[in-house]
Short mmCIF file of N, CA and C (backbone and C1' of nucleotides) in Angstrom, two decimals:
data_model
loop_
_atom_site.label_atom_id
_atom_site.label_comp_id
_atom_site.label_asym_id
_atom_site.label_seq_id
_atom_site.Cartn_x
_atom_site.Cartn_y
_atom_site.Cartn_z
N UNK A 196 24.66 -0.07 -10.53
CA UNK A 196 24.59 1.00 -9.64
C UNK A 196 23.09 1.82 -9.91
N UNK A 197 22.27 2.09 -8.80
CA UNK A 197 21.25 2.90 -8.48
C UNK A 197 21.79 4.79 -8.40
N UNK A 198 21.56 5.43 -9.36
CA UNK A 198 22.01 6.74 -9.20
C UNK A 198 20.55 7.84 -8.62
N UNK A 199 20.71 8.73 -8.34
CA UNK A 199 19.40 9.53 -8.04
C UNK A 199 18.62 9.50 -6.48
N UNK A 200 18.02 8.29 -6.96
CA UNK A 200 17.02 7.89 -5.96
C UNK A 200 17.43 6.22 -5.08
N UNK A 201 17.73 7.07 -3.94
CA UNK A 201 17.84 6.18 -2.55
C UNK A 201 17.35 4.99 -2.33
N UNK A 202 17.50 4.14 -1.84
CA UNK A 202 16.63 3.54 -1.58
C UNK A 202 16.19 3.34 0.12
N UNK A 203 16.50 3.62 0.66
CA UNK A 203 15.87 3.95 1.93
C UNK A 203 16.10 5.09 1.94
N UNK A 204 15.21 5.62 2.88
CA UNK A 204 14.70 6.90 2.97
C UNK A 204 15.15 7.13 4.65
N UNK A 205 15.77 8.47 4.86
CA UNK A 205 16.29 8.08 6.23
C UNK A 205 15.56 9.68 7.01
N UNK A 206 15.29 9.14 8.27
CA UNK A 206 14.45 10.13 8.80
C UNK A 206 14.77 11.76 9.14
N UNK A 207 14.12 12.43 8.64
CA UNK A 207 14.83 13.93 8.36
C UNK A 207 15.37 13.86 9.71
N UNK A 208 16.32 14.91 9.80
CA UNK A 208 16.73 15.51 11.19
C UNK A 208 16.11 15.82 12.36
N UNK A 209 14.72 16.22 11.91
CA UNK A 209 13.52 16.19 12.65
C UNK A 209 13.27 15.64 13.95
N UNK A 210 12.51 14.65 13.63
CA UNK A 210 11.97 13.73 14.80
C UNK A 210 10.79 12.34 14.30
N UNK A 211 10.25 12.80 12.83
CA UNK A 211 10.06 11.86 12.48
C UNK A 211 10.34 9.97 12.45
N UNK A 212 9.43 8.98 12.54
CA UNK A 212 10.44 7.82 12.44
C UNK A 212 10.10 7.36 11.57
N UNK A 213 10.50 5.76 10.89
CA UNK A 213 10.15 4.90 10.09
C UNK A 213 9.84 3.68 10.79
N UNK A 214 9.46 2.68 10.54
CA UNK A 214 8.98 1.22 10.61
C UNK A 214 10.35 0.84 11.20
N UNK A 215 10.61 0.22 11.49
CA UNK A 215 12.15 -0.24 12.28
C UNK A 215 12.04 -1.50 10.87
N UNK A 216 13.73 -1.45 10.92
CA UNK A 216 14.04 -2.18 9.59
C UNK A 216 13.58 -3.65 9.09
N UNK A 217 13.49 -4.62 10.40
CA UNK A 217 12.95 -5.79 10.13
C UNK A 217 11.22 -5.52 9.74
N UNK A 218 11.10 -4.69 10.02
CA UNK A 218 9.58 -4.26 9.44
C UNK A 218 9.22 -4.56 7.60
N UNK A 219 10.29 -3.90 7.13
CA UNK A 219 10.58 -3.47 5.63
C UNK A 219 11.30 -5.33 4.91
N UNK A 220 11.15 -6.40 5.67
CA UNK A 220 11.39 -7.42 5.32
C UNK A 220 10.52 -8.55 5.27
N UNK A 221 10.38 -9.59 3.97
CA UNK A 221 9.16 -10.40 4.28
C UNK A 221 10.38 -11.75 4.04
N UNK A 222 9.46 -12.92 4.59
CA UNK A 222 10.10 -14.14 3.85
C UNK A 222 10.25 -14.42 2.53
N UNK A 223 9.15 -13.79 1.78
CA UNK A 223 10.14 -13.79 0.43
C UNK A 223 10.84 -13.55 -0.17
N UNK A 224 11.53 -12.14 0.88
CA UNK A 224 12.78 -11.77 -0.12
C UNK A 224 13.49 -10.78 1.07
N UNK A 225 14.07 -12.00 2.25
CA UNK A 225 14.55 -11.62 3.36
C UNK A 225 15.46 -10.54 3.20
N UNK A 226 16.30 -9.95 1.98
CA UNK A 226 17.18 -8.91 2.04
C UNK A 226 16.84 -7.83 1.32
N UNK A 227 15.46 -7.86 0.85
CA UNK A 227 14.92 -6.84 0.71
C UNK A 227 14.94 -6.22 1.39
N UNK A 228 14.69 -4.55 1.13
CA UNK A 228 14.45 -3.33 2.23
C UNK A 228 13.03 -2.48 0.91
N UNK A 229 12.52 -2.99 0.48
CA UNK A 229 11.72 -2.79 -0.17
C UNK A 229 10.42 -2.80 0.46
N UNK A 230 9.89 -1.36 1.21
CA UNK A 230 8.86 -0.90 1.75
C UNK A 230 7.71 -1.16 0.61
N UNK A 231 6.41 -1.86 1.42
CA UNK A 231 5.31 -2.37 1.12
C UNK A 231 4.13 -1.71 1.01
N UNK A 232 3.67 -1.36 0.19
CA UNK A 232 2.16 0.10 -0.21
C UNK A 232 1.80 0.13 1.13
N UNK A 233 1.51 -1.17 1.69
CA UNK A 233 0.16 -1.12 2.93
C UNK A 233 1.22 -0.27 3.72
N UNK A 234 2.26 -1.03 4.37
CA UNK A 234 3.38 -0.34 5.21
C UNK A 234 3.22 1.08 5.47
N UNK A 235 3.73 1.73 4.03
CA UNK A 235 3.74 3.14 3.30
C UNK A 235 2.48 3.71 4.11
N UNK A 236 1.08 2.97 3.55
CA UNK A 236 0.04 3.73 3.58
C UNK A 236 -0.17 3.86 5.36
N UNK A 237 0.46 2.83 5.74
CA UNK A 237 -0.18 3.38 7.46
C UNK A 237 1.19 4.23 7.80
N UNK A 238 2.24 4.37 7.66
CA UNK A 238 3.66 5.20 7.85
C UNK A 238 2.69 6.73 7.65
N UNK A 239 2.56 7.00 6.59
CA UNK A 239 1.39 8.51 5.97
C UNK A 239 0.44 8.60 7.10
N UNK A 240 -0.34 7.39 7.71
CA UNK A 240 -1.60 7.75 8.75
C UNK A 240 -0.96 7.74 9.55
N UNK A 241 -0.20 7.49 9.80
CA UNK A 241 0.53 7.97 11.61
C UNK A 241 0.96 9.15 11.79
N UNK A 242 1.05 9.88 10.50
CA UNK A 242 1.82 11.51 10.62
C UNK A 242 1.41 12.59 10.43
N UNK A 243 0.93 13.20 11.16
CA UNK A 243 0.54 14.98 11.71
C UNK A 243 0.28 15.28 10.36
N UNK A 244 2.00 15.46 9.89
CA UNK A 244 1.65 16.37 8.69
C UNK A 244 1.47 15.85 7.43
N UNK A 245 0.35 14.46 6.92
CA UNK A 245 -0.03 14.05 6.16
C UNK A 245 -1.48 14.20 5.82
N UNK A 246 -2.16 14.67 7.25
CA UNK A 246 -3.58 14.24 7.62
C UNK A 246 -4.44 15.33 6.63
N UNK A 247 -3.91 16.47 5.91
CA UNK A 247 -4.81 16.80 4.56
C UNK A 247 -4.25 15.88 3.17
N UNK A 248 -3.27 14.99 3.25
CA UNK A 248 -3.45 14.42 2.20
C UNK A 248 -3.77 12.67 2.43
N UNK A 249 -4.17 12.06 3.57
CA UNK A 249 -4.58 10.68 3.85
C UNK A 249 -5.17 10.95 5.63
N UNK A 250 -6.02 10.81 5.58
CA UNK A 250 -6.01 10.58 6.83
C UNK A 250 -7.29 9.36 7.45
N UNK A 251 -7.62 9.06 8.93
CA UNK A 251 -8.36 7.94 9.26
C UNK A 251 -9.63 8.57 9.36
N UNK A 252 -10.35 7.92 8.63
CA UNK A 252 -11.87 8.57 9.23
C UNK A 252 -12.34 8.15 10.08
N UNK A 253 -12.89 9.70 11.00
CA UNK A 253 -13.27 8.83 12.11
C UNK A 253 -14.54 7.87 12.31
N UNK A 254 -14.60 7.45 13.36
CA UNK A 254 -15.77 6.48 13.44
C UNK A 254 -15.80 5.56 13.18
N UNK A 255 -14.57 4.90 11.72
CA UNK A 255 -15.06 3.76 11.54
C UNK A 255 -13.63 2.92 11.42
N UNK A 256 -13.28 2.30 12.01
CA UNK A 256 -12.61 1.89 12.59
C UNK A 256 -11.60 1.07 11.54
N UNK A 257 -10.54 1.09 11.30
CA UNK A 257 -9.12 0.75 10.32
C UNK A 257 -9.74 1.82 8.80
N UNK A 258 -10.66 2.59 8.99
CA UNK A 258 -11.11 3.34 7.77
C UNK A 258 -10.26 4.36 7.89
N UNK A 259 -9.73 4.80 6.47
CA UNK A 259 -8.98 5.56 5.86
C UNK A 259 -9.33 6.38 4.51
N UNK A 260 -9.28 7.62 4.60
CA UNK A 260 -9.71 8.37 3.16
C UNK A 260 -8.61 9.13 2.31
N UNK A 261 -8.18 8.74 0.87
CA UNK A 261 -7.13 9.31 0.41
C UNK A 261 -7.45 10.59 0.13
N UNK A 262 -7.63 11.75 0.82
CA UNK A 262 -7.96 13.23 0.52
C UNK A 262 -7.32 13.68 -1.15
N UNK A 263 -5.79 13.27 -1.04
CA UNK A 263 -5.43 13.86 -2.25
C UNK A 263 -4.45 12.62 -3.10
N UNK A 264 -5.45 11.79 -3.64
CA UNK A 264 -4.72 11.29 -4.61
C UNK A 264 -3.87 11.42 -4.97
N UNK A 265 -2.87 12.26 -5.87
CA UNK A 265 -2.75 12.58 -6.55
C UNK A 265 -1.02 12.47 -6.02
N UNK A 266 -1.08 13.47 -5.03
CA UNK A 266 -0.45 13.43 -3.69
C UNK A 266 0.25 11.86 -3.29
N UNK A 267 -0.34 11.42 -2.70
CA UNK A 267 -0.10 10.23 -2.11
C UNK A 267 1.10 9.43 -3.06
N UNK A 268 0.10 9.13 -4.07
CA UNK A 268 1.06 8.49 -5.74
C UNK A 268 2.42 9.64 -6.01
N UNK A 269 2.81 10.64 -5.67
CA UNK A 269 3.68 11.14 -5.74
C UNK A 269 4.57 10.92 -4.71
N UNK A 270 4.15 10.65 -3.82
CA UNK A 270 4.83 10.21 -2.21
C UNK A 270 5.21 8.80 -2.78
N UNK A 271 4.48 7.97 -2.87
CA UNK A 271 4.79 6.55 -3.31
C UNK A 271 5.94 6.61 -4.17
N UNK A 272 5.38 7.09 -4.98
CA UNK A 272 6.78 6.89 -6.87
C UNK A 272 7.81 7.26 -5.65
N UNK A 273 8.24 8.72 -5.05
CA UNK A 273 9.45 9.05 -4.50
C UNK A 273 10.08 7.67 -3.87
N UNK A 274 8.84 7.17 -2.98
CA UNK A 274 10.03 6.03 -2.24
C UNK A 274 10.23 5.27 -2.90
N UNK A 275 9.56 4.55 -4.06
CA UNK A 275 10.29 3.65 -4.90
C UNK A 275 10.99 3.67 -6.46
N UNK A 276 10.82 4.87 -6.22
CA UNK A 276 11.93 5.57 -7.07
C UNK A 276 10.68 5.21 -8.43
N UNK A 277 9.82 5.74 -8.21
CA UNK A 277 8.96 5.26 -10.24
C UNK A 277 8.33 6.34 -10.12
N UNK A 278 8.94 7.48 -10.51
CA UNK A 278 8.38 8.90 -11.23
C UNK A 278 7.41 8.80 -12.08
N UNK A 279 7.23 7.71 -12.65
CA UNK A 279 5.58 7.74 -13.17
C UNK A 279 4.41 7.01 -12.56
N UNK A 280 4.41 6.84 -10.87
CA UNK A 280 3.58 6.44 -10.77
C UNK A 280 2.29 7.79 -10.38
N UNK A 281 1.22 6.66 -10.46
CA UNK A 281 -0.09 8.32 -10.60
C UNK A 281 -0.76 6.86 -9.33
N UNK A 282 -2.44 7.54 -9.45
CA UNK A 282 -3.13 6.97 -8.58
C UNK A 282 -4.26 5.82 -9.21
N UNK A 283 -3.63 5.83 -10.54
CA UNK A 283 -4.23 4.66 -11.17
C UNK A 283 -3.67 3.48 -10.81
N UNK A 284 -2.37 3.21 -11.33
CA UNK A 284 -1.37 2.79 -10.72
C UNK A 284 -1.71 2.25 -8.98
N UNK A 285 -1.39 3.42 -8.36
CA UNK A 285 -1.31 2.90 -6.96
C UNK A 285 -2.71 2.03 -7.07
N UNK A 286 -3.59 2.67 -7.10
CA UNK A 286 -5.14 1.67 -6.53
C UNK A 286 -5.01 0.81 -7.15
N UNK A 287 -4.84 0.04 -8.31
CA UNK A 287 -4.32 -1.31 -8.49
C UNK A 287 -3.86 -1.89 -7.57
N UNK A 288 -3.00 -1.43 -7.13
CA UNK A 288 -1.62 -2.34 -6.23
C UNK A 288 -2.77 -2.10 -4.75
N UNK A 289 -3.76 -1.60 -4.49
CA UNK A 289 -4.27 -1.41 -3.27
C UNK A 289 -5.34 -2.38 -3.38
N UNK A 290 -5.86 -3.14 -5.14
CA UNK A 290 -7.09 -3.81 -5.23
C UNK A 290 -7.29 -5.07 -5.62
N UNK A 291 -5.24 -5.06 -5.39
CA UNK A 291 -4.35 -6.56 -5.20
C UNK A 291 -4.46 -6.96 -3.78
N UNK A 292 -4.75 -6.11 -2.64
CA UNK A 292 -4.55 -6.22 -1.32
C UNK A 292 -6.21 -7.19 -0.99
N UNK A 293 -7.04 -6.60 -1.82
CA UNK A 293 -8.70 -7.27 -1.44
C UNK A 293 -8.66 -8.39 -1.37
N UNK A 294 -8.10 -9.63 -2.21
CA UNK A 294 -7.65 -10.76 -2.37
C UNK A 294 -7.32 -11.48 -0.68
N UNK A 295 -5.79 -10.58 -0.82
CA UNK A 295 -5.00 -10.73 0.07
C UNK A 295 -5.63 -10.69 1.79
N UNK A 296 -6.67 -9.96 1.74
CA UNK A 296 -7.60 -9.17 2.87
C UNK A 296 -6.70 -8.53 3.48
N UNK A 297 -6.11 -7.86 3.08
CA UNK A 297 -5.30 -6.71 3.90
C UNK A 297 -6.07 -5.38 3.86
N UNK A 298 -7.07 -4.85 3.06
CA UNK A 298 -7.81 -4.18 2.73
C UNK A 298 -8.93 -4.64 1.86
N UNK A 299 -9.92 -3.83 2.35
CA UNK A 299 -11.12 -3.74 1.09
C UNK A 299 -11.31 -2.46 0.92
N UNK A 300 -12.57 -2.23 0.40
CA UNK A 300 -12.95 -1.07 -0.34
C UNK A 300 -14.57 -1.06 0.52
N UNK A 301 -14.20 1.14 0.81
CA UNK A 301 -15.57 1.17 1.41
C UNK A 301 -16.53 1.27 0.30
N UNK A 302 -17.28 0.74 -0.29
CA UNK A 302 -18.21 1.40 -1.42
C UNK A 302 -18.92 2.62 -1.29
N UNK A 303 -19.32 3.28 -2.15
CA UNK A 303 -20.42 4.32 -1.99
C UNK A 303 -19.45 5.76 -2.03
N UNK A 304 -17.69 4.98 -0.88
CA UNK A 304 -17.57 6.61 -0.57
C UNK A 304 -16.30 6.87 -1.08
N UNK A 305 -15.85 7.89 -1.53
CA UNK A 305 -14.88 7.80 -2.88
C UNK A 305 -13.69 8.04 -2.22
N UNK A 306 -12.92 7.26 -2.38
CA UNK A 306 -11.21 7.24 -2.09
C UNK A 306 -11.07 6.58 -0.64
N UNK A 307 -12.05 6.30 -0.19
CA UNK A 307 -12.13 4.97 1.14
C UNK A 307 -11.48 3.90 1.05
N UNK A 308 -10.80 3.35 1.68
CA UNK A 308 -10.64 2.00 1.98
C UNK A 308 -10.77 1.72 3.49
N UNK A 309 -10.45 0.51 4.22
CA UNK A 309 -10.62 -0.13 5.06
C UNK A 309 -9.84 -1.22 5.38
N UNK A 310 -8.90 -1.06 6.64
CA UNK A 310 -7.97 -2.00 6.83
C UNK A 310 -8.41 -3.17 7.48
N UNK A 311 -8.23 -4.58 7.11
CA UNK A 311 -9.06 -6.01 7.96
C UNK A 311 -7.75 -6.09 9.08
N UNK A 312 -7.61 -4.84 9.95
CA UNK A 312 -7.26 -4.95 11.18
C UNK A 312 -7.34 -6.25 12.11
N UNK A 313 -8.94 -6.49 12.23
CA UNK A 313 -9.42 -7.47 13.35
C UNK A 313 -8.85 -9.14 12.78
N UNK A 314 -8.69 -8.91 11.25
CA UNK A 314 -8.45 -10.75 10.95
C UNK A 314 -6.95 -10.47 10.96
N UNK A 315 -6.46 -9.98 10.02
CA UNK A 315 -5.26 -10.22 8.96
C UNK A 315 -3.83 -9.42 9.80
N UNK A 316 -4.25 -7.89 10.17
CA UNK A 316 -3.07 -7.32 10.84
C UNK A 316 -2.53 -7.46 11.79
N UNK A 317 -3.30 -7.44 12.56
CA UNK A 317 -2.93 -7.39 14.13
C UNK A 317 -2.73 -9.22 14.18
N UNK A 318 -2.70 -9.80 14.06
CA UNK A 318 -2.54 -11.25 14.30
C UNK A 318 -0.83 -11.48 13.97
N UNK A 319 -0.64 -10.90 12.62
CA UNK A 319 0.73 -10.73 11.85
C UNK A 319 1.66 -9.81 12.66
N UNK A 320 1.26 -8.69 13.07
CA UNK A 320 1.68 -7.56 12.95
C UNK A 320 1.60 -7.01 14.36
N UNK A 321 2.27 -7.67 15.09
CA UNK A 321 1.54 -7.21 16.40
C UNK A 321 2.40 -5.66 16.98
N UNK A 322 3.36 -5.45 16.19
CA UNK A 322 4.03 -3.75 16.64
C UNK A 322 2.90 -3.10 16.18
N UNK A 323 2.07 -3.26 15.95
CA UNK A 323 1.27 -2.02 15.21
C UNK A 323 -0.55 -1.87 16.32
N UNK A 324 -0.18 -1.07 16.74
CA UNK A 324 -1.44 -0.68 18.18
C UNK A 324 -2.34 0.12 17.47
N UNK A 325 -3.60 -0.39 17.51
CA UNK A 325 -4.51 0.93 17.41
C UNK A 325 -5.25 1.40 18.44
N UNK A 326 -5.09 2.52 18.62
CA UNK A 326 -5.36 3.13 19.74
C UNK A 326 -6.84 3.62 19.36
N UNK A 327 -7.69 4.09 20.68
CA UNK A 327 -9.65 4.08 20.76
C UNK A 327 -9.64 4.92 19.71
N UNK A 328 -8.70 6.12 19.80
CA UNK A 328 -9.14 7.47 18.45
C UNK A 328 -8.92 6.61 17.42
N UNK A 329 -8.25 6.09 16.82
CA UNK A 329 -8.71 5.57 15.31
C UNK A 329 -6.84 5.89 15.00
N UNK A 330 -6.32 6.18 15.70
CA UNK A 330 -4.99 6.73 15.23
C UNK A 330 -3.68 5.12 15.69
N UNK A 331 -2.77 5.14 15.02
CA UNK A 331 -1.98 3.90 14.96
C UNK A 331 -0.51 4.37 15.35
N UNK A 332 -0.09 3.43 16.07
CA UNK A 332 1.56 3.63 16.38
C UNK A 332 2.23 2.01 16.01
N UNK A 333 3.68 2.42 16.02
CA UNK A 333 4.09 1.38 15.82
C UNK A 333 4.83 1.00 17.34
N UNK A 334 4.77 0.20 17.51
CA UNK A 334 5.80 -0.47 18.92
C UNK A 334 6.90 -1.21 18.57
N UNK A 335 7.87 -0.53 18.74
CA UNK A 335 9.46 -1.01 18.41
C UNK A 335 9.40 -2.17 19.95
N UNK A 336 8.94 -3.51 19.49
CA UNK A 336 9.44 -4.50 21.06
C UNK A 336 10.88 -5.22 20.88
N UNK A 337 11.40 -5.09 19.79
CA UNK A 337 12.65 -5.70 20.02
C UNK A 337 13.05 -6.55 18.93
N UNK A 338 14.23 -5.95 18.43
CA UNK A 338 15.20 -6.76 16.91
C UNK A 338 15.23 -8.01 16.46
N UNK A 339 14.52 -8.59 17.60
CA UNK A 339 14.25 -10.33 17.68
C UNK A 339 12.85 -10.42 17.31
N UNK A 340 11.96 -9.90 17.02
CA UNK A 340 10.57 -9.64 16.67
C UNK A 340 10.53 -10.28 14.91
N UNK A 341 9.94 -10.87 14.48
CA UNK A 341 9.87 -11.20 13.20
C UNK A 341 8.65 -11.12 12.74
N UNK A 342 8.17 -11.04 11.18
CA UNK A 342 7.22 -10.58 10.77
C UNK A 342 6.77 -12.20 10.41
N UNK A 343 5.27 -12.28 10.73
CA UNK A 343 5.31 -13.50 10.40
C UNK A 343 4.22 -13.77 9.28
N UNK A 344 4.77 -13.46 7.92
CA UNK A 344 3.81 -13.30 7.00
C UNK A 344 2.99 -14.36 6.32
N UNK A 345 1.46 -14.87 6.31
CA UNK A 345 0.96 -16.10 5.76
C UNK A 345 -0.01 -15.06 5.20
N UNK A 346 0.10 -14.89 4.25
CA UNK A 346 -1.48 -13.86 3.53
C UNK A 346 -2.24 -15.03 3.02
P DT B 167 -13.42 11.83 -9.68
"O5'" DT B 167 -14.42 10.39 -8.97
"C5'" DT B 167 -13.34 9.73 -9.53
"C4'" DT B 167 -14.11 8.36 -9.23
"C3'" DT B 167 -13.34 7.66 -8.21
"O3'" DT B 167 -13.82 6.67 -6.91
"C1'" DT B 167 -14.31 5.98 -9.98
P DG B 168 -13.02 5.67 -6.26
"O5'" DG B 168 -13.40 4.36 -6.72
"C5'" DG B 168 -14.70 3.94 -6.93
"C4'" DG B 168 -14.45 2.57 -7.36
"C3'" DG B 168 -13.59 1.90 -7.01
"O3'" DG B 168 -14.05 0.14 -6.79
"C1'" DG B 168 -13.47 1.37 -9.59
P DC B 169 -13.02 -1.06 -6.64
"O5'" DC B 169 -13.23 -1.51 -7.41
"C5'" DC B 169 -14.35 -2.11 -8.22
"C4'" DC B 169 -14.01 -2.66 -8.99
"C3'" DC B 169 -12.77 -4.25 -8.96
"O3'" DC B 169 -13.43 -5.92 -9.20
"C1'" DC B 169 -12.48 -3.58 -11.16
P DG B 170 -12.86 -6.61 -8.38
"O5'" DG B 170 -11.97 -7.42 -9.50
"C5'" DG B 170 -12.47 -7.90 -10.54
"C4'" DG B 170 -11.61 -8.38 -11.91
"C3'" DG B 170 -10.41 -9.19 -11.55
"O3'" DG B 170 -10.28 -9.96 -12.47
"C1'" DG B 170 -9.81 -6.83 -12.57
P DG B 171 -9.41 -11.35 -12.55
"O5'" DG B 171 -9.08 -11.46 -13.98
"C5'" DG B 171 -10.10 -11.35 -14.51
"C4'" DG B 171 -9.03 -11.32 -16.19
"C3'" DG B 171 -8.22 -11.74 -16.41
"O3'" DG B 171 -8.43 -12.35 -17.77
"C1'" DG B 171 -7.33 -9.73 -16.45
P DA B 172 -6.77 -13.43 -18.53
"O5'" DA B 172 -5.69 -12.74 -18.46
"C5'" DA B 172 -5.85 -12.01 -19.64
"C4'" DA B 172 -4.25 -10.64 -20.23
"C3'" DA B 172 -3.17 -12.20 -19.52
"O3'" DA B 172 -2.21 -11.91 -20.86
"C1'" DA B 172 -3.23 -9.76 -18.33
P DA B 173 -0.87 -13.03 -20.95
"O5'" DA B 173 0.43 -11.88 -21.31
"C5'" DA B 173 -0.12 -10.38 -21.76
"C4'" DA B 173 0.95 -10.14 -21.17
"C3'" DA B 173 2.04 -10.19 -21.40
"O3'" DA B 173 3.78 -9.39 -21.84
"C1'" DA B 173 1.68 -8.98 -18.89
P DT B 174 4.49 -9.77 -21.84
"O5'" DT B 174 5.74 -9.21 -20.97
"C5'" DT B 174 5.11 -7.92 -20.71
"C4'" DT B 174 5.80 -7.13 -19.67
"C3'" DT B 174 7.28 -7.84 -19.55
"O3'" DT B 174 8.41 -6.91 -19.20
"C1'" DT B 174 5.90 -7.84 -16.87
P DC B 175 9.74 -7.14 -19.47
"O5'" DC B 175 10.56 -6.24 -17.72
"C5'" DC B 175 9.55 -5.12 -17.67
"C4'" DC B 175 9.58 -5.09 -15.83
"C3'" DC B 175 11.10 -5.36 -15.20
"O3'" DC B 175 11.87 -4.28 -14.54
"C1'" DC B 175 9.30 -6.12 -14.11
P DT B 176 13.06 -4.00 -14.29
"O5'" DT B 176 13.28 -4.71 -12.69
"C5'" DT B 176 12.51 -4.09 -11.89
"C4'" DT B 176 13.15 -4.12 -10.34
"C3'" DT B 176 13.94 -5.18 -10.39
"O3'" DT B 176 14.51 -4.38 -9.16
"C1'" DT B 176 12.88 -6.61 -9.70
P DA C 102 4.45 -17.78 -3.85
"O5'" DA C 102 4.83 -16.52 -2.74
"C5'" DA C 102 4.43 -14.87 -3.12
"C4'" DA C 102 5.06 -13.92 -2.42
"C3'" DA C 102 4.28 -12.85 -2.77
"O3'" DA C 102 4.77 -12.36 -1.17
"C1'" DA C 102 5.91 -12.43 -4.50
P DG C 103 3.37 -10.94 -0.40
"O5'" DG C 103 3.72 -9.60 -1.83
"C5'" DG C 103 5.13 -9.16 -1.32
"C4'" DG C 103 5.16 -7.96 -2.25
"C3'" DG C 103 3.98 -6.65 -2.68
"O3'" DG C 103 4.14 -5.46 -2.69
"C1'" DG C 103 4.64 -7.77 -4.60
P DA C 104 3.23 -4.71 -2.33
"O5'" DA C 104 2.13 -4.54 -3.63
"C5'" DA C 104 2.27 -2.93 -4.73
"C4'" DA C 104 3.79 -3.48 -5.00
"C3'" DA C 104 3.33 -2.37 -6.41
"O3'" DA C 104 4.72 -1.32 -6.46
"C1'" DA C 104 3.98 -4.97 -7.62
P DT C 105 4.25 0.04 -6.97
"O5'" DT C 105 4.79 -0.56 -8.09
"C5'" DT C 105 6.04 -0.64 -9.82
"C4'" DT C 105 5.48 -1.07 -10.72
"C3'" DT C 105 4.98 0.43 -11.45
"O3'" DT C 105 6.23 0.85 -12.43
"C1'" DT C 105 3.98 -1.68 -12.31
P DT C 106 5.44 2.01 -13.26
"O5'" DT C 106 4.60 1.91 -14.76
"C5'" DT C 106 5.24 0.51 -15.48
"C4'" DT C 106 4.24 0.02 -16.49
"C3'" DT C 106 3.37 1.27 -17.13
"O3'" DT C 106 3.87 1.21 -18.53
"C1'" DT C 106 1.77 -0.97 -16.35
P DC C 107 2.68 2.38 -19.39
"O5'" DC C 107 1.39 1.55 -19.72
"C5'" DC C 107 1.68 0.19 -20.26
"C4'" DC C 107 0.07 -0.14 -20.99
"C3'" DC C 107 -0.95 0.68 -21.09
"O3'" DC C 107 -1.46 0.12 -22.23
"C1'" DC C 107 -1.48 -0.79 -19.69
P DC C 108 -2.63 1.20 -23.73
"O5'" DC C 108 -3.87 0.42 -22.83
"C5'" DC C 108 -3.56 -1.42 -22.98
"C4'" DC C 108 -5.17 -1.15 -22.57
"C3'" DC C 108 -6.26 -0.73 -22.93
"O3'" DC C 108 -7.06 -1.19 -23.60
"C1'" DC C 108 -6.36 -1.13 -20.99
P DG C 109 -8.62 -0.88 -24.69
"O5'" DG C 109 -9.40 -1.62 -24.49
"C5'" DG C 109 -9.55 -2.97 -24.55
"C4'" DG C 109 -10.50 -3.16 -23.76
"C3'" DG C 109 -11.78 -3.15 -23.47
"O3'" DG C 109 -12.93 -4.12 -23.63
"C1'" DG C 109 -11.36 -2.76 -21.53
P DC C 110 -14.26 -3.97 -24.02
"O5'" DC C 110 -14.87 -3.78 -22.60
"C5'" DC C 110 -14.51 -4.69 -22.14
"C4'" DC C 110 -15.50 -4.59 -20.67
"C3'" DC C 110 -17.01 -3.95 -20.79
"O3'" DC C 110 -17.83 -4.37 -19.72
"C1'" DC C 110 -15.21 -2.70 -19.32
P DA C 111 -19.78 -3.84 -20.00
"O5'" DA C 111 -19.57 -3.29 -18.78
"C5'" DA C 111 -19.46 -4.17 -17.70
"C4'" DA C 111 -19.91 -2.91 -16.19
"C3'" DA C 111 -20.94 -2.19 -16.71
"O3'" DA C 111 -21.96 -2.57 -15.39
"C1'" DA C 111 -19.80 -0.89 -16.26
#
DNA sequence: TGCGGAATCT
DNA sequence: AGATTCCGCA
């Protein structure tokens, strides 16, 4: 039994929405509800209330800046039930994305990373829609839509 | 600050 | 697999 830290976070009464359930599943762990780090990053990025914590870099397509690394780590740790999470550990996980071609580092810019939308994210995750402004929306196309994971 | 190896966990 | 933890190196 897991106590204290719920596995799935509920959308608070207000109006924020989460990725649909199927977005949390992967081929390797069909039953898993564990959100992946880059899904979580995208989730924070699309919400206005986290603009002071993490935000898109205007002008650069898919590039984002972590303005408050400690806070992002804290939020991630809360979601994953890992109270000891910190930016050092979180950033290690982000670094693993380099080889998977999900992310890469924007060299010279502090706390700045860039999604490889064109190459990987868009083809495999059609529910992600990048608008001209650089903002991202999730599109719920239908529950039959499966993620085709092929990193 | 940022990197990536290594061991370990779920 | 996808992190998490720890760490030496630059």
